[in-house]
C-alpha positions as a printed NumPy array, in Angstrom:
array([[147.746,  86.436,  58.661],
       [145.67 ,  89.64 ,  58.534],
       [143.546,  90.934,  61.433],
       [141.462,  94.005,  62.059],
       [143.142,  96.818,  64.037],
       [143.019,  96.222,  67.767],
       [144.543,  98.55 ,  70.307],
       [143.167,  98.942,  73.79 ],
       [145.308, 102.121,  74.425],
       [143.821, 103.921,  71.287],
       [142.664, 107.378,  72.407],
       [139.408, 108.831,  70.926],
       [138.757, 112.421,  70.012],
       [134.978, 112.085,  70.786],
       [134.261, 109.19 ,  73.228],
       [131.269, 106.985,  72.903],
       [127.908, 107.976,  74.443],
       [125.341, 105.717,  75.854],
       [122.795, 106.771,  73.322],
       [125.04 , 105.393,  70.583],
       [125.272, 102.099,  72.398],
       [121.464, 101.544,  73.439],
       [119.077, 101.034,  70.612],
       [116.022, 103.425,  70.57 ],
       [113.661, 100.475,  70.918],
       [115.398,  99.033,  73.83 ],
       [113.255,  97.973,  76.917],
       [115.323, 100.362,  79.194],
       [114.147, 103.469,  77.198],
       [110.53 , 102.319,  77.742],
       [111.198, 102.181,  81.474],
       [112.646, 105.619,  81.351],
       [109.63 , 107.045,  79.445],
       [107.134, 105.51 ,  81.631],
       [108.669, 106.699,  84.959],
       [109.121, 110.141,  83.539],
       [105.364, 110.451,  82.773],
       [104.313, 109.326,  86.304],
       [103.133, 111.59 ,  89.132],
       [105.636, 110.742,  91.923],
       [104.132, 113.154,  94.482],
       [103.01 , 110.154,  96.792],
       [106.608, 108.82 ,  96.667],
       [108.099, 112.137,  97.548],
       [106.123, 112.121, 100.958],
       [108.496, 109.262, 102.09 ],
       [111.438, 111.763, 102.019],
       [112.401, 114.4  , 104.589],
       [113.412, 117.921, 103.814],
       [116.099, 117.799, 106.419],
       [119.504, 116.084, 106.237],
       [121.812, 115.401, 103.306],
       [120.188, 115.158,  99.847],
       [119.287, 111.773,  98.799],
       [119.393, 110.012,  95.409],
       [116.496, 111.073,  93.087],
       [113.524, 108.809,  93.61 ],
       [112.869, 108.723,  89.775],
       [116.288, 107.322,  89.242],
       [115.837, 104.677,  91.935],
       [112.429, 103.655,  90.799],
       [113.819, 103.339,  87.144],
       [116.525, 101.044,  88.457],
       [114.076,  98.896,  90.475],
       [111.658,  98.469,  87.492],
       [114.371,  97.589,  85.124],
       [116.061,  95.276,  87.546],
       [112.774,  93.244,  87.89 ],
       [112.212,  93.374,  84.258],
       [115.479,  91.611,  83.709],
       [115.145,  89.083,  86.605],
       [117.599,  90.814,  88.886],
       [116.146,  90.761,  92.383],
       [119.059,  90.909,  94.851],
       [120.124,  94.356,  95.984],
       [123.779,  93.349,  95.754],
       [123.261,  92.114,  92.178],
       [121.603,  95.401,  91.312],
       [124.517,  97.294,  92.739],
       [126.795,  95.125,  90.588],
       [124.758,  95.862,  87.528],
       [124.999,  99.635,  88.122],
       [128.741,  99.162,  87.877],
       [128.979,  96.955,  84.941],
       [125.722,  97.009,  82.894],
       [125.544,  99.873,  80.279],
       [121.792,  99.936,  80.505],
       [121.799, 100.66 ,  84.236],
       [124.647, 103.127,  83.816],
       [122.536, 104.997,  81.311],
       [119.528, 105.064,  83.607],
       [121.683, 106.557,  86.561],
       [124.132, 108.62 ,  84.456],
       [126.965, 106.617,  85.807],
       [125.788, 107.095,  89.449],
       [126.786, 104.324,  91.738],
       [124.396, 103.366,  94.516],
       [125.302, 100.977,  97.225],
       [123.021,  97.908,  97.969],
       [121.933,  99.253, 101.288],
       [120.454, 102.27 ,  99.659],
       [118.719, 100.131,  97.12 ],
       [117.273,  97.919,  99.776],
       [116.022, 100.901, 101.901],
       [114.325, 102.372,  98.849],
       [112.628,  99.216,  98.026],
       [111.678,  98.265, 101.564],
       [110.817, 101.625, 103.194],
       [110.396, 104.449, 100.574],
       [108.147, 102.562,  98.113],
       [105.798, 100.823, 100.564],
       [103.327, 103.526, 100.971],
       [103.064, 104.824,  97.401],
       [103.743, 101.789,  95.12 ],
       [100.057, 100.845,  94.804],
       [ 99.432, 104.417,  93.376],
       [102.344, 104.133,  90.895],
       [101.066, 100.696,  89.819],
       [ 97.578, 102.144,  89.248],
       [ 99.008, 104.945,  87.193],
       [100.719, 102.511,  84.864],
       [ 97.514, 100.353,  84.571],
       [ 95.528, 103.472,  83.635],
       [ 98.311, 104.425,  81.054],
       [ 97.868, 100.967,  79.507],
       [ 94.127, 101.397,  79.554],
       [ 94.545, 104.682,  77.678],
       [ 96.651, 102.888,  74.982],
       [ 93.99 , 100.341,  74.459],
       [ 95.695,  97.413,  75.95 ],
       [ 93.103,  96.88 ,  78.611],
       [ 89.42 ,  98.226,  78.917],
       [ 88.908,  97.349,  82.73 ],
       [ 85.411,  95.924,  81.78 ],
       [ 86.126,  92.311,  82.697],
       [ 88.845,  90.585,  84.778],
       [ 90.115,  87.116,  85.124],
       [ 91.121,  86.326,  88.738],
       [ 93.339,  83.49 ,  89.995],
       [ 95.909,  82.759,  92.623],
       [ 99.184,  80.953,  93.275],
       [101.365,  80.19 ,  96.238],
       [104.864,  81.602,  96.297],
       [107.445,  80.376,  98.8  ],
       [108.395,  82.758, 101.532],
       [112.027,  83.76 , 102.358],
       [111.95 ,  81.641, 105.647],
       [113.156,  78.446, 107.09 ],
       [111.346,  75.62 , 105.721],
       [111.355,  73.651, 108.89 ],
       [111.063,  76.405, 111.417],
       [107.249,  76.044, 112.077],
       [104.763,  76.72 , 114.772],
       [101.443,  74.923, 114.575],
       [ 98.146,  76.099, 116.211],
       [ 96.981,  72.585, 116.935],
       [100.32 ,  71.736, 118.688],
       [ 99.871,  74.763, 121.033],
       [ 96.297,  73.535, 121.858],
       [ 97.741,  70.017, 122.433],
       [100.617,  71.226, 124.729],
       [ 98.095,  73.456, 126.788],
       [ 95.668,  70.568, 127.21 ],
       [ 98.665,  68.229, 128.394],
       [ 99.655,  70.988, 130.903],
       [ 96.037,  71.072, 132.302],
       [ 95.983,  67.323, 132.489],
       [ 99.42 ,  67.169, 134.333],
       [ 98.318,  69.889, 136.747],
       [ 94.986,  68.048, 137.44 ],
       [ 96.714,  64.648, 138.014],
       [ 99.182,  66.243, 140.432],
       [ 96.376,  67.896, 142.222],
       [ 94.355,  64.714, 142.564],
       [ 97.493,  63.01 , 143.807],
       [ 97.955,  65.658, 146.447],
       [ 94.294,  65.465, 147.539],
       [ 94.62 ,  61.61 , 147.737],
       [ 97.581,  61.631, 150.189],
       [ 96.485,  64.593, 152.185],
       [ 92.831,  63.58 , 152.597],
       [ 92.801,  59.806, 152.846],
       [ 90.31 ,  59.998, 155.732],
       [ 88.276,  62.919, 154.292],
       [ 85.334,  61.616, 152.306],
       [ 84.717,  65.223, 150.829],
       [ 88.016,  66.509, 149.272],
       [ 88.338,  70.087, 148.217],
       [ 86.954,  70.508, 144.659],
       [ 88.985,  72.388, 142.056],
       [ 87.777,  73.356, 138.655],
       [ 90.25 ,  72.554, 135.709],
       [ 88.479,  73.943, 132.574],
       [ 91.19 ,  76.16 , 131.019],
       [ 94.801,  76.801, 131.635],
       [ 95.9  ,  80.216, 132.664],
       [ 98.595,  81.859, 134.77 ],
       [ 96.3  ,  82.371, 137.673],
       [ 95.15 ,  78.714, 137.649],
       [ 98.735,  77.509, 137.633],
       [ 99.858,  79.87 , 140.469],
       [ 96.913,  79.168, 142.644],
       [ 96.928,  75.306, 142.091],
       [100.68 ,  75.081, 142.527],
       [100.427,  76.846, 145.865],
       [ 97.714,  74.426, 147.129],
       [ 99.698,  71.393, 145.906],
       [102.758,  72.596, 147.503],
       [101.049,  73.194, 150.761],
       [ 99.688,  69.588, 150.792],
       [102.843,  67.994, 149.617],
       [105.416,  69.902, 151.649],
       [106.306,  68.059, 154.923],
       [104.073,  64.989, 154.021],
       [106.058,  61.806, 154.494],
       [103.88 ,  60.01 , 151.897],
       [104.887,  62.216, 149.01 ],
       [106.881,  60.279, 146.406],
       [110.066,  61.578, 144.913],
       [108.291,  61.398, 141.494],
       [105.508,  63.707, 142.622],
       [108.156,  66.243, 144.007],
       [110.079,  66.233, 140.627],
       [106.809,  66.795, 138.811],
       [105.88 ,  69.683, 141.038],
       [109.406,  71.161, 140.725],
       [109.073,  70.929, 136.899],
       [105.656,  72.525, 136.869],
       [106.921,  75.451, 139.094],
       [109.901,  76.07 , 136.862],
       [108.351,  75.77 , 133.379],
       [104.572,  75.976, 133.217],
       [104.214,  79.783, 133.647],
       [107.01 ,  80.555, 131.077],
       [105.77 ,  77.883, 128.654],
       [102.161,  79.352, 128.888],
       [103.503,  82.827, 128.185],
       [105.335,  81.561, 125.184],
       [102.173,  79.764, 123.869],
       [100.111,  82.891, 124.335],
       [102.501,  84.972, 122.404],
       [102.628,  82.346, 119.55 ],
       [ 98.712,  82.433, 119.505],
       [ 98.748,  86.194, 119.105],
       [101.074,  85.866, 116.116],
       [ 98.834,  83.029, 114.69 ],
       [ 95.652,  85.048, 114.951],
       [ 93.192,  83.077, 112.679],
       [ 95.906,  81.06 , 111.028],
       [ 96.819,  77.537, 111.805],
       [100.673,  77.829, 111.394],
       [103.574,  80.248, 110.873],
       [107.31 ,  80.331, 110.338],
       [109.525,  81.303, 113.122],
       [111.912,  83.161, 110.687],
       [109.027,  85.058, 108.922],
       [106.171,  85.062, 111.273],
       [103.63 ,  86.421, 108.686],
       [104.218,  83.462, 106.519],
       [101.741,  80.573, 106.501],
       [102.583,  76.956, 105.801],
       [100.826,  75.933, 102.601],
       [100.981,  72.871, 100.463],
       [102.417,  73.829,  97.057],
       [102.699,  72.331,  93.66 ],
       [106.27 ,  73.315,  93.13 ],
       [108.122,  71.41 ,  95.866],
       [111.886,  71.164,  96.107],
       [111.614,  67.624,  97.588],
       [108.855,  66.455,  95.115],
       [106.707,  65.038,  97.904],
       [104.046,  67.73 ,  98.43 ],
       [105.566,  69.189, 101.622],
       [103.998,  72.062, 103.514],
       [106.225,  75.147, 103.18 ],
       [106.028,  78.652, 104.412],
       [104.433,  80.741, 101.653],
       [102.138,  83.504, 100.781],
       [ 98.88 ,  83.295,  98.644],
       [ 99.232,  85.677,  95.687],
       [ 96.075,  86.81 ,  94.023],
       [ 96.011,  88.625,  90.651],
       [ 93.331,  89.935,  88.348],
       [ 94.267,  90.181,  84.633],
       [ 92.979,  91.329,  81.188],
       [ 94.908,  90.424,  78.012],
       [ 97.657,  88.888,  80.243],
       [ 98.316,  92.336,  81.803],
       [ 97.952,  92.389,  85.653],
       [ 95.324,  94.926,  86.515],
       [ 95.468,  94.225,  90.287],
       [ 97.298,  92.083,  92.853],
       [ 97.072,  91.326,  96.518],
       [ 99.059,  89.031,  98.947],
       [ 97.217,  86.776, 101.465],
       [ 98.199,  84.593, 104.458],
       [ 95.203,  82.259, 103.941],
       [ 95.866,  79.329, 101.666],
       [ 92.206,  78.951, 100.698],
       [ 91.286,  80.912,  97.509],
       [ 87.745,  80.972,  98.577],
       [ 88.443,  83.349, 101.461],
       [ 90.687,  85.726,  99.354],
       [ 88.266,  86.842,  96.628],
       [ 86.348,  89.36 ,  98.786],
       [ 89.486,  91.035, 100.331],
       [ 91.113,  91.081,  96.846],
       [ 88.156,  92.951,  95.162],
       [ 87.846,  95.268,  98.164],
       [ 91.483,  96.233,  97.865],
       [ 90.944,  96.781,  94.083],
       [ 87.964,  99.172,  94.789],
       [ 90.018, 100.895,  97.282],
       [ 93.099, 101.408,  95.036],
       [ 91.173, 102.441,  91.883],
       [ 88.272, 104.146,  93.579],
       [ 84.617, 103.484,  93.275],
       [ 84.106, 105.226,  89.985],
       [ 86.68 , 103.059,  88.271],
       [ 85.604,  99.901,  90.064],
       [ 82.062, 100.348,  88.681],
       [ 83.454,  99.976,  85.139],
       [ 84.226,  96.341,  85.827],
       [ 81.188,  94.35 ,  84.73 ],
       [ 82.387,  90.763,  84.639],
       [ 84.64 ,  88.513,  86.672],
       [ 85.782,  85.031,  85.655],
       [ 87.409,  82.52 ,  88.078],
       [ 87.929,  78.743,  88.593],
       [ 86.148,  76.506,  91.004],
       [ 88.318,  77.547,  93.957],
       [ 86.2  ,  80.735,  94.527],
       [ 82.756,  79.199,  94.185],
       [ 81.123,  79.682,  97.582],
       [ 77.794,  81.074,  98.929],
       [ 79.457,  84.087, 100.45 ],
       [ 81.355,  84.985,  97.282],
       [ 78.293,  84.616,  95.146],
       [ 76.365,  86.991,  97.429],
       [ 79.208,  89.48 ,  97.428],
       [ 79.533,  89.536,  93.588],
       [ 75.788,  89.901,  93.268],
       [ 76.03 ,  92.9  ,  95.757],
       [ 78.709,  94.421,  93.638],
       [ 76.623,  93.924,  90.448],
       [ 79.305,  91.851,  88.89 ],
       [ 78.374,  89.137,  86.321],
       [ 80.105,  86.163,  87.952],
       [ 81.414,  83.502,  85.619],
       [ 82.63 ,  81.52 ,  88.749],
       [ 82.509,  77.749,  88.835],
       [ 81.429,  75.886,  92.002],
       [ 83.238,  72.735,  93.076],
       [ 81.185,  70.112,  91.197],
       [ 80.635,  71.967,  87.999],
       [ 83.337,  70.09 ,  86.111],
       [ 82.024,  66.725,  87.349],
       [ 78.475,  67.612,  86.182],
       [ 79.683,  67.897,  82.723],
       [ 81.008,  64.271,  82.806],
       [ 78.347,  61.847,  81.335],
       [ 79.457,  58.994,  83.5  ],
       [ 79.13 ,  61.074,  86.75 ],
       [ 75.631,  62.118,  85.606],
       [ 74.529,  58.512,  85.021],
       [ 75.947,  57.35 ,  88.367],
       [ 74.358,  60.184,  90.415],
       [ 71.295,  61.333,  88.404],
       [ 68.669,  59.093,  90.068],
       [ 69.651,  59.185,  93.772],
       [ 71.71 ,  62.325,  94.268],
       [ 70.063,  65.022,  96.485],
       [ 70.936,  67.62 ,  93.675],
       [ 68.599,  65.788,  91.305],
       [ 65.586,  65.228,  93.676],
       [ 62.437,  67.045,  92.617],
       [ 61.677,  70.018,  94.759],
       [ 58.352,  71.765,  95.208],
       [ 59.081,  75.387,  96.137],
       [ 55.422,  76.368,  96.881],
       [ 54.929,  73.637,  99.479],
       [ 58.604,  73.253, 100.395],
       [ 59.219,  69.548, 100.107],
       [ 61.381,  67.047,  98.144],
       [ 60.231,  63.91 ,  96.412],
       [ 62.477,  60.716,  96.744],
       [ 63.149,  58.36 ,  93.829],
       [ 60.206,  56.26 ,  95.026],
       [ 57.754,  59.138,  94.993],
       [ 57.654,  59.668,  98.72 ],
       [ 57.513,  63.325,  99.96 ],
       [ 60.316,  64.535, 102.116],
       [ 59.131,  67.358, 104.297],
       [ 61.194,  69.868, 106.157],
       [ 62.01 ,  68.818, 109.779],
       [ 63.919,  71.88 , 110.959],
       [ 66.114,  74.713, 109.82 ],
       [ 69.316,  75.923, 111.343],
       [ 71.999,  78.588, 110.842],
       [ 75.709,  78.   , 110.47 ],
       [ 78.5  ,  80.679, 110.785],
       [ 81.604,  80.205, 108.797],
       [ 85.174,  81.194, 109.926],
       [ 84.757,  84.546, 108.104],
       [ 81.603,  85.419, 110.008],
       [ 79.188,  84.596, 107.109],
       [ 75.87 ,  83.139, 108.274],
       [ 74.41 ,  80.264, 106.219],
       [ 70.762,  79.014, 106.418],
       [ 70.408,  75.205, 106.101],
       [ 67.156,  73.361, 105.707],
       [ 66.695,  69.627, 106.644],
       [ 64.211,  67.316, 104.966],
       [ 63.367,  63.831, 105.911],
       [ 61.271,  60.871, 104.401],
       [ 58.579,  59.333, 106.738],
       [ 59.041,  55.682, 105.888],
       [ 62.052,  54.162, 104.111],
       [ 61.577,  50.631, 105.586],
       [ 61.179,  47.89 , 103.033],
       [ 61.888,  50.242, 100.114],
       [ 63.373,  48.211,  97.281],
       [ 65.593,  51.126,  96.281],
       [ 66.958,  51.762,  99.819],
       [ 70.412,  50.086,  99.191],
       [ 70.969,  52.416,  96.152],
       [ 69.392,  55.414,  97.653],
       [ 71.334,  55.649, 100.899],
       [ 73.371,  53.482, 103.391],
       [ 72.452,  55.167, 106.769],
       [ 69.962,  53.762, 109.297],
       [ 66.396,  54.888, 109.687],
       [ 64.749,  57.193, 107.073],
       [ 66.636,  59.204, 104.437],
       [ 67.28 ,  62.897, 105.414],
       [ 68.925,  65.522, 103.227],
       [ 70.338,  68.939, 104.088],
       [ 69.84 ,  71.844, 101.616],
       [ 71.16 ,  75.326, 101.295],
       [ 68.504,  77.008,  99.081],
       [ 70.41 ,  80.266,  98.658],
       [ 73.58 ,  78.461,  97.542],
       [ 71.369,  76.302,  95.14 ],
       [ 69.927,  79.464,  93.49 ],
       [ 73.398,  80.847,  93.119],
       [ 74.64 ,  77.499,  91.52 ],
       [ 71.733,  77.435,  89.122],
       [ 72.455,  80.983,  87.989],
       [ 76.186,  80.19 ,  87.683],
       [ 75.401,  76.999,  85.689],
       [ 73.324,  78.981,  83.135],
       [ 75.93 ,  81.589,  82.745],
       [ 78.887,  79.144,  82.493],
       [ 77.059,  76.929,  79.866],
       [ 75.928,  79.845,  77.839],
       [ 77.75 ,  80.832,  74.69 ],
       [ 79.556,  83.707,  76.33 ],
       [ 80.292,  81.525,  79.408],
       [ 82.113,  78.984,  77.282],
       [ 84.138,  81.858,  75.613],
       [ 85.06 ,  83.317,  79.118],
       [ 86.007,  79.848,  80.467],
       [ 88.396,  79.267,  77.493],
       [ 89.768,  82.86 ,  77.776],
       [ 90.52 ,  82.456,  81.453],
       [ 92.965,  79.657,  81.04 ],
       [ 94.592,  81.616,  78.327],
       [ 94.705,  84.891,  80.208],
       [ 95.499,  84.669,  83.914],
       [ 97.255,  81.336,  84.1  ],
       [100.067,  82.226,  81.545],
       [100.956,  85.189,  83.69 ],
       [101.937,  82.862,  86.531],
       [103.839,  80.665,  84.105],
       [105.658,  83.731,  82.915],
       [106.617,  85.032,  86.395],
       [107.498,  81.652,  88.039],
       [109.003,  79.623,  85.29 ],
       [110.213,  81.925,  82.655],
       [111.468,  84.73 ,  85.06 ],
       [112.4  ,  82.215,  87.948],
       [110.435,  84.052,  90.637],
       [109.627,  81.066,  92.759],
       [110.569,  82.422,  96.189],
       [110.41 ,  85.954,  97.71 ],
       [113.496,  87.718,  98.698],
       [111.989,  89.881, 101.404],
       [110.231,  88.882, 104.606],
       [106.913,  90.303, 105.993],
       [103.592,  90.633, 104.336],
       [103.995,  94.382, 103.396],
       [107.58 ,  93.869, 101.902],
       [106.45 ,  90.724, 100.15 ],
       [103.467,  92.572,  98.541],
       [105.773,  95.34 ,  97.407],
       [108.261,  92.811,  95.852],
       [105.465,  91.063,  94.005],
       [104.204,  94.511,  92.765],
       [107.616,  95.209,  91.271],
       [107.389,  91.894,  89.527],
       [103.834,  92.684,  88.298],
       [104.805,  96.138,  87.099],
       [107.878,  94.701,  85.297],
       [105.486,  92.173,  83.656],
       [103.117,  94.796,  82.447],
       [105.982,  96.909,  80.993],
       [107.166,  93.91 ,  79.   ],
       [103.674,  93.326,  77.71 ],
       [103.587,  97.073,  76.773],
       [106.957,  96.596,  74.719],
       [105.579,  93.487,  73.073],
       [102.311,  95.245,  72.1  ]])
């Protein structure tokens, strides 16, 4: 049998070069060209002039970007690739970097300057005509944190435990009063409104004084007092530390205290469990990520404003003013967001929560006659008209402050006489006369949004949104397998997602 010549010990006069082995159109060459064109002065500020010379930041940045482009996220796997993968060897000129150095560069050196690097690449793509920064499509997804799935702390549990402590303290105080002042018709009053270290110490000292040496004291009461002495102060300190970590959140993970428990669609147990995660927000155009932010709040409604403020801060007011339109789904439709977008002079193709239902003919037939949204309103005289033609005048007006500090103005209207009305059973079920609550500012915003969304351009933007921003998440999470962060902490998580986003943009540049 005949075979082609094969000899591993064959010497070569001129050894192979990496340029011969790597095609000129290969992705690794694009990464090299992009990084070489960047201004890395912000990155150089993270380095000290003293000490031994470090690896060149351009080389490490190229390695990190190409690693995330090829779905290699572990620092140990990146180190292995530097030893075995010719593309990484070409980027580093055969320099071997250990995984600790790679991790320090990713976690520490890049954290202050990466947003500026990301911005430069986006502007480069804009100069090439891939994006124009005139309209953006915004959406969010939840990505699981690198934290223990069952190491949780809940804000409600802390409040419940503190309430139990207060109740136990009050019960023991009442018991001490009862056995010490059986003949006293006016026992010493004590206020138990809120638990604190001072309340515990003061009350325990009084209880101890009443129970010690009293023959009527039961062994159970002595054991309870002993438990309160030994545990209540330390438990309260622990709860206060946990509340400081929680801030305005309702939960966090003990192994990544900045991760919040969120209900996610992708669930490893397939039963909709709450898991520690971060809420990732992106704005895209032509499936290129223009901007990204990471949030601890699971509700998209509360992330839009900080997301756009960060976009303005990153790109500057001049570039931010170029953005004329924003398109989102119904998760962002709130009065506060509509006001903010109007203030920023952005044309908002933003759905509100009942927009899709309103397009359903069955829903319209069911709710058209009696729904408060469809009652006739006279703006000049400020009254509504019920289905029977009765005027519903304003009874009072109140203000409500949301958790974000936004103030809403609510108007209340009520009919004068609904007794004996033939339509009462269909109109409303409550007792008395029918009353409704209306937010006129929100209704104005919803009417404007409705007109925009149902216009020809609005229909086009709604169709484009589902084909622009949502496929980006599918690419990152399903095609690239990025379903869980590798790092812990809000700042490091944001940097890691930024590397993923930049890798995604470079893939789009190569495909263009």
